[in-house]
Amino acid sequence: MKQHLLTIYTRTPLHVGSGTSVDVVDLPIMRERITGFPVIPASSLKGVLLQLAREKFDNGAHARNSTKPDAARVLFGDVEETLENGQKKQKSYAGCIQIMEAKILAFPVRSLAGCFAWLTCPAVLERFSRDVGKKLDIPAVAKDRVVPGAELIVNNQVVLEEFAMDIQPDTNNQLANLAKQLGKLSDDPLWKSKLAARIAVVHDENFQHFVTTCTEVVARIKVDPATRTVDEGALFNQENVPCETMFYSVLTVLPPRRQVTEAGFDPSAKLAELLPAANPPILQIGGDETTGHGLCEVKRIEPNNL
């Protein structure tokens, strides 16, 4: 059993929807039930990786049809049909890659200084540390206070959205150490160059407030092609996770559960071929693909390389 860290950095707004809602937002995003934090379900990630396997393995022969390359069948599971006594029977095989839902790690909000801040909190960082088995330098922070990067400070305060927050002293230089650890999680040039200056650690309750109220909510319409006006009742609101958000997931590679035709088949090697550590691919996740939503840098990292 081998584990890989998967980081997902949004380049464009992301909509992984939870269906219709009775709230003011017609199409909300998926959130954790107990925390309200944005989340990407494992089923969504599995679908994206399966489509990538269709396009990459067997020279893309399966890219635009419902069939799967043999390697994808082993990695992600399959249903095989057999003929017994003149009757069709189905046999299911689970894949050998266990995919964890993608949890939030850093969330961007507007800042009076520094343009925007990447927010995180002790609860999020402790969960990340637990999930990847890596000890992090996590600053302690009181409610309504912040441990900020240098670019976010103005008049000895940090103004995030409409809130002016006092600074929590970072006497042990923990924030710089944390930024150094998290800086390896993405090859995005903005993340690598600005994280140390724009990271901000806030209290768990403050973080919960920001990720609940500071997502993008956009109004969308449907236009009648004949009249070129909005169809009656065709105005709706959609919630998106903003670009520059960082999620993470953990992939666990298990032994194959079905017979493998390829000699010397190594699931971890196939996963590395699918998601090379160098030059991580830009993949589309969630809805509204044709309007440019959900473009994310997806990087695979082995935990011992953090």
Short mmCIF file of C-alpha atoms in Angstrom, two decimals:
data_model
loop_
_atom_site.label_atom_id
_atom_site.label_comp_id
_atom_site.label_asym_id
_atom_site.label_seq_id
_atom_site.Cartn_x
_atom_site.Cartn_y
_atom_site.Cartn_z
CA MET A 1 0.00 0.00 0.00
CA LYS A 2 1.44 3.33 -1.08
CA GLN A 3 0.02 6.81 -0.63
CA HIS A 4 0.29 9.87 -2.86
CA LEU A 5 -0.73 13.44 -2.08
CA LEU A 6 -2.83 15.14 -4.74
CA THR A 7 -3.04 18.93 -4.67
CA ILE A 8 -5.68 20.80 -6.67
CA TYR A 9 -5.09 24.50 -7.33
CA THR A 10 -7.95 26.30 -9.06
CA ARG A 11 -6.95 28.45 -12.04
CA THR A 12 -10.57 29.41 -12.84
CA PRO A 13 -13.75 29.44 -10.70
CA LEU A 14 -14.86 25.94 -9.75
CA HIS A 15 -18.43 24.67 -9.51
CA VAL A 16 -18.91 21.19 -8.09
CA GLY A 17 -22.62 21.46 -7.39
CA SER A 18 -24.83 19.87 -4.77
CA GLY A 19 -28.02 20.24 -6.84
CA THR A 20 -30.86 22.68 -6.35
CA SER A 21 -31.43 24.55 -3.10
CA VAL A 22 -34.21 26.31 -1.20
CA ASP A 23 -31.70 28.97 -0.12
CA VAL A 24 -30.99 32.27 -1.91
CA VAL A 25 -28.43 30.49 -4.12
CA ASP A 26 -30.12 28.27 -6.70
CA LEU A 27 -27.03 26.16 -7.48
CA PRO A 28 -24.78 25.89 -4.39
CA ILE A 29 -21.42 24.14 -4.20
CA MET A 30 -20.68 20.94 -2.30
CA ARG A 31 -19.77 21.49 1.34
CA GLU A 32 -18.89 19.34 4.32
CA ARG A 33 -21.91 18.75 6.51
CA ILE A 34 -20.34 19.56 9.89
CA THR A 35 -17.94 22.38 8.99
CA GLY A 36 -19.48 24.01 5.92
CA PHE A 37 -16.06 23.96 4.21
CA PRO A 38 -16.05 23.56 0.40
CA VAL A 39 -15.20 20.04 -0.73
CA ILE A 40 -14.70 18.12 -3.98
CA PRO A 41 -16.30 14.64 -3.72
CA ALA A 42 -14.12 11.63 -4.43
CA SER A 43 -16.53 10.56 -7.18
CA SER A 44 -15.83 13.80 -9.08
CA LEU A 45 -12.06 13.29 -8.81
CA LYS A 46 -12.36 9.67 -9.88
CA GLY A 47 -14.31 10.65 -12.99
CA VAL A 48 -11.71 13.26 -13.93
CA LEU A 49 -8.80 10.83 -13.47
CA LEU A 50 -10.62 8.10 -15.40
CA GLN A 51 -11.17 10.45 -18.34
CA LEU A 52 -7.49 11.42 -18.20
CA ALA A 53 -6.60 7.72 -18.33
CA ARG A 54 -8.84 7.27 -21.39
CA GLU A 55 -7.01 10.10 -23.15
CA LYS A 56 -3.50 9.11 -22.08
CA PHE A 57 -3.30 5.31 -22.12
CA ASP A 58 -3.38 3.26 -25.36
CA ASN A 59 -2.50 6.41 -27.34
CA GLY A 60 -5.90 7.96 -26.63
CA ALA A 61 -7.88 5.23 -28.43
CA HIS A 62 -10.58 5.35 -25.72
CA ALA A 63 -10.74 9.15 -25.34
CA ARG A 64 -14.18 9.67 -26.87
CA ASN A 65 -16.01 6.42 -26.19
CA SER A 66 -17.29 4.43 -23.24
CA THR A 67 -14.55 1.80 -23.31
CA LYS A 68 -11.57 1.83 -20.97
CA PRO A 69 -7.89 0.98 -21.43
CA ASP A 70 -6.84 -2.15 -19.55
CA ALA A 71 -4.72 -0.09 -17.17
CA ALA A 72 -7.71 2.14 -16.36
CA ARG A 73 -9.85 -0.93 -15.65
CA VAL A 74 -7.33 -2.05 -13.06
CA LEU A 75 -6.78 1.38 -11.53
CA PHE A 76 -10.39 2.58 -11.37
CA GLY A 77 -12.50 -0.58 -11.50
CA ASP A 78 -14.81 -2.07 -14.10
CA VAL A 79 -17.92 -4.12 -14.76
CA GLU A 80 -17.32 -7.10 -17.04
CA GLU A 81 -20.01 -8.98 -18.92
CA THR A 82 -19.76 -12.74 -19.35
CA LEU A 83 -21.99 -15.26 -21.08
CA GLU A 84 -22.99 -18.25 -18.94
CA ASN A 85 -25.51 -20.82 -20.16
CA GLY A 86 -26.73 -18.36 -22.76
CA GLN A 87 -27.34 -15.60 -20.21
CA LYS A 88 -25.42 -12.38 -19.76
CA LYS A 89 -23.96 -11.91 -16.31
CA GLN A 90 -22.06 -8.97 -14.87
CA LYS A 91 -19.09 -9.14 -12.55
CA SER A 92 -17.82 -6.00 -10.84
CA TYR A 93 -14.23 -5.27 -9.85
CA ALA A 94 -13.21 -2.43 -7.56
CA GLY A 95 -10.25 -0.33 -8.64
CA CYS A 96 -6.92 -0.48 -6.86
CA ILE A 97 -6.75 3.28 -6.25
CA GLN A 98 -8.56 4.58 -3.19
CA ILE A 99 -9.43 8.26 -3.63
CA MET A 100 -10.18 10.56 -0.70
CA GLU A 101 -12.44 13.57 -1.17
CA ALA A 102 -10.53 16.80 -1.75
CA LYS A 103 -10.52 19.06 1.32
CA ILE A 104 -9.85 22.78 1.47
CA LEU A 105 -6.36 23.93 2.47
CA ALA A 106 -6.18 27.62 1.53
CA PHE A 107 -8.96 30.01 0.52
CA PRO A 108 -8.44 33.43 -1.14
CA VAL A 109 -10.22 36.53 0.18
CA ARG A 110 -9.90 40.23 -0.62
CA SER A 111 -7.33 42.19 1.35
CA LEU A 112 -6.90 45.95 1.65
CA ALA A 113 -3.14 45.44 1.33
CA GLY A 114 -1.53 42.84 -0.88
CA CYS A 115 -4.58 42.46 -3.18
CA PHE A 116 -5.74 39.17 -1.64
CA ALA A 117 -4.82 36.75 1.14
CA TRP A 118 -4.67 32.96 1.24
CA LEU A 119 -6.56 32.07 4.41
CA THR A 120 -6.12 28.90 6.39
CA CYS A 121 -6.71 27.92 10.01
CA PRO A 122 -5.36 25.50 12.64
CA ALA A 123 -8.16 22.93 12.13
CA VAL A 124 -7.53 22.77 8.38
CA LEU A 125 -3.77 22.52 8.86
CA GLU A 126 -4.07 19.84 11.55
CA ARG A 127 -6.32 17.76 9.27
CA PHE A 128 -3.82 18.14 6.44
CA SER A 129 -0.99 17.09 8.76
CA ARG A 130 -2.99 14.04 9.89
CA ASP A 131 -4.02 13.01 6.36
CA VAL A 132 -0.53 13.19 4.83
CA GLY A 133 1.45 12.16 7.91
CA LYS A 134 3.58 15.31 7.85
CA LYS A 135 4.15 17.54 10.88
CA LEU A 136 3.48 21.23 10.18
CA ASP A 137 4.52 24.36 12.04
CA ILE A 138 1.04 25.68 12.96
CA PRO A 139 0.76 29.10 14.65
CA ALA A 140 -1.75 29.48 17.47
CA VAL A 141 -4.27 32.26 16.84
CA ALA A 142 -7.09 33.76 18.91
CA LYS A 143 -10.55 34.52 17.58
CA ASP A 144 -10.79 37.70 15.46
CA ARG A 145 -7.01 37.90 15.21
CA VAL A 146 -4.66 36.90 12.41
CA VAL A 147 -1.08 35.77 11.83
CA PRO A 148 -0.37 37.47 8.49
CA GLY A 149 2.22 37.58 5.76
CA ALA A 150 4.13 40.86 5.39
CA GLU A 151 2.23 42.20 2.35
CA LEU A 152 -1.14 42.06 4.13
CA ILE A 153 -0.33 44.46 6.97
CA VAL A 154 -1.59 48.04 6.91
CA ASN A 155 -1.45 50.33 9.99
CA ASN A 156 -0.67 47.34 12.23
CA GLN A 157 -3.86 45.58 11.15
CA VAL A 158 -5.04 43.27 8.40
CA VAL A 159 -8.26 44.15 6.58
CA LEU A 160 -9.91 41.06 5.08
CA GLU A 161 -13.13 41.75 3.20
CA GLU A 162 -14.92 44.20 5.55
CA PHE A 163 -13.18 43.05 8.73
CA ALA A 164 -10.23 44.86 10.34
CA MET A 165 -8.36 42.24 12.36
CA ASP A 166 -5.62 42.72 14.93
CA ILE A 167 -2.32 40.91 14.46
CA GLN A 168 -1.37 37.92 16.58
CA PRO A 169 2.38 38.00 17.36
CA ASP A 170 4.39 35.23 15.69
CA THR A 171 7.37 35.14 18.02
CA ASN A 172 8.70 31.77 16.84
CA ASN A 173 8.55 32.59 13.13
CA GLN A 174 6.10 29.74 12.60
CA LEU A 175 4.31 31.39 9.68
CA ALA A 176 7.47 31.56 7.58
CA ASN A 177 8.17 27.89 8.29
CA LEU A 178 4.58 26.98 7.39
CA ALA A 179 4.74 28.93 4.12
CA LYS A 180 7.96 27.14 3.22
CA GLN A 181 6.31 23.77 3.82
CA LEU A 182 3.15 24.61 1.86
CA GLY A 183 5.03 26.31 -0.97
CA LYS A 184 5.98 22.90 -2.40
CA LEU A 185 2.35 21.95 -2.99
CA SER A 186 1.94 23.71 -6.34
CA ASP A 187 4.05 24.70 -9.33
CA ASP A 188 1.78 27.68 -9.99
CA PRO A 189 4.02 30.76 -10.28
CA LEU A 190 1.72 32.97 -8.21
CA TRP A 191 1.49 30.43 -5.39
CA LYS A 192 5.26 29.89 -5.31
CA SER A 193 6.19 33.57 -5.45
CA LYS A 194 3.52 35.12 -3.20
CA LEU A 195 2.45 32.52 -0.64
CA ALA A 196 4.95 33.55 2.04
CA ALA A 197 3.91 37.22 1.78
CA ARG A 198 0.15 36.67 1.51
CA ILE A 199 -0.65 33.67 3.69
CA ALA A 200 -2.81 34.39 6.74
CA VAL A 201 -3.73 32.03 9.58
CA VAL A 202 -7.03 32.89 11.27
CA HIS A 203 -9.13 31.25 13.97
CA ASP A 204 -11.24 28.24 12.94
CA GLU A 205 -14.51 30.15 13.38
CA ASN A 206 -13.26 33.10 11.33
CA PHE A 207 -12.16 30.75 8.57
CA GLN A 208 -15.56 29.07 8.60
CA HIS A 209 -17.22 32.47 8.18
CA PHE A 210 -15.04 33.45 5.22
CA VAL A 211 -15.46 30.19 3.29
CA THR A 212 -19.22 30.36 3.87
CA THR A 213 -19.80 33.98 2.84
CA CYS A 214 -16.97 34.84 0.44
CA THR A 215 -17.47 32.40 -2.41
CA GLU A 216 -18.45 33.79 -5.81
CA VAL A 217 -22.18 34.01 -6.52
CA VAL A 218 -22.96 34.88 -10.14
CA ALA A 219 -26.28 35.49 -11.86
CA ARG A 220 -26.87 33.51 -15.04
CA ILE A 221 -29.59 33.71 -17.68
CA LYS A 222 -30.95 31.83 -20.67
CA VAL A 223 -31.54 33.86 -23.83
CA ASP A 224 -34.33 33.05 -26.28
CA PRO A 225 -32.51 32.71 -29.65
CA ALA A 226 -35.53 34.04 -31.53
CA THR A 227 -36.19 37.21 -29.53
CA ARG A 228 -32.66 37.69 -28.11
CA THR A 229 -34.22 38.42 -24.73
CA VAL A 230 -34.11 36.54 -21.45
CA ASP A 231 -36.54 33.62 -21.21
CA GLU A 232 -39.17 34.10 -18.53
CA GLY A 233 -38.07 32.45 -15.30
CA ALA A 234 -34.61 31.68 -16.71
CA LEU A 235 -32.61 33.79 -14.24
CA PHE A 236 -30.70 31.79 -11.64
CA ASN A 237 -27.75 32.18 -9.26
CA GLN A 238 -24.74 29.90 -9.15
CA GLU A 239 -22.10 29.61 -6.44
CA ASN A 240 -18.45 29.02 -7.38
CA VAL A 241 -15.25 28.42 -5.46
CA PRO A 242 -12.94 31.30 -6.49
CA CYS A 243 -9.76 30.84 -8.48
CA GLU A 244 -6.50 30.61 -6.48
CA THR A 245 -8.05 28.13 -4.00
CA MET A 246 -6.00 25.14 -2.82
CA PHE A 247 -7.55 21.71 -2.18
CA TYR A 248 -5.81 18.44 -1.40
CA SER A 249 -6.65 14.75 -1.58
CA VAL A 250 -4.84 11.51 -0.76
CA LEU A 251 -4.61 8.59 -3.19
CA THR A 252 -3.88 5.15 -1.75
CA VAL A 253 -2.60 2.49 -4.16
CA LEU A 254 -3.73 -1.04 -3.28
CA PRO A 255 -2.95 -4.40 -4.93
CA PRO A 256 -4.94 -5.04 -8.16
CA ARG A 257 -8.33 -6.70 -7.63
CA ARG A 258 -8.63 -8.23 -11.09
CA GLN A 259 -6.35 -10.25 -13.32
CA VAL A 260 -3.82 -8.07 -15.13
CA THR A 261 -2.90 -8.88 -18.72
CA GLU A 262 0.18 -6.63 -18.79
CA ALA A 263 3.31 -8.37 -17.54
CA GLY A 264 4.94 -6.68 -14.55
CA PHE A 265 2.01 -4.29 -14.05
CA ASP A 266 2.79 -1.80 -11.25
CA PRO A 267 -0.20 0.35 -10.15
CA SER A 268 2.05 3.03 -8.61
CA ALA A 269 4.09 3.29 -11.81
CA LYS A 270 0.90 3.59 -13.87
CA LEU A 271 -0.37 6.33 -11.56
CA ALA A 272 2.95 8.16 -11.96
CA GLU A 273 2.58 7.84 -15.74
CA LEU A 274 -0.94 9.24 -15.51
CA LEU A 275 0.04 12.10 -13.19
CA PRO A 276 3.74 12.92 -13.61
CA ALA A 277 5.30 14.78 -10.69
CA ALA A 278 7.01 17.20 -13.08
CA ASN A 279 4.85 19.51 -15.20
CA PRO A 280 1.53 18.72 -13.48
CA PRO A 281 -1.44 18.71 -15.87
CA ILE A 282 -4.26 21.25 -16.00
CA LEU A 283 -7.50 19.28 -15.66
CA GLN A 284 -11.14 20.35 -15.81
CA ILE A 285 -13.17 19.53 -12.69
CA GLY A 286 -16.87 20.11 -12.05
CA GLY A 287 -19.47 21.80 -14.21
CA ASP A 288 -19.50 24.45 -16.96
CA GLU A 289 -16.53 23.08 -18.88
CA THR A 290 -17.46 25.01 -22.04
CA THR A 291 -17.43 28.34 -20.21
CA GLY A 292 -13.95 27.81 -18.81
CA HIS A 293 -14.86 26.85 -15.26
CA GLY A 294 -12.99 24.29 -13.20
CA LEU A 295 -9.52 24.46 -14.76
CA CYS A 296 -7.16 23.24 -12.04
CA GLU A 297 -3.51 22.37 -11.70
CA VAL A 298 -3.45 18.80 -10.35
CA LYS A 299 -0.11 17.82 -8.83
CA ARG A 300 0.87 14.41 -7.48
CA ILE A 301 3.38 14.42 -4.62
CA GLU A 302 4.77 11.53 -2.63
CA PRO A 303 4.47 12.47 1.07
CA ASN A 304 8.17 11.79 1.73
CA ASN A 305 8.97 14.54 -0.81
CA LEU A 306 7.18 17.24 1.19
#
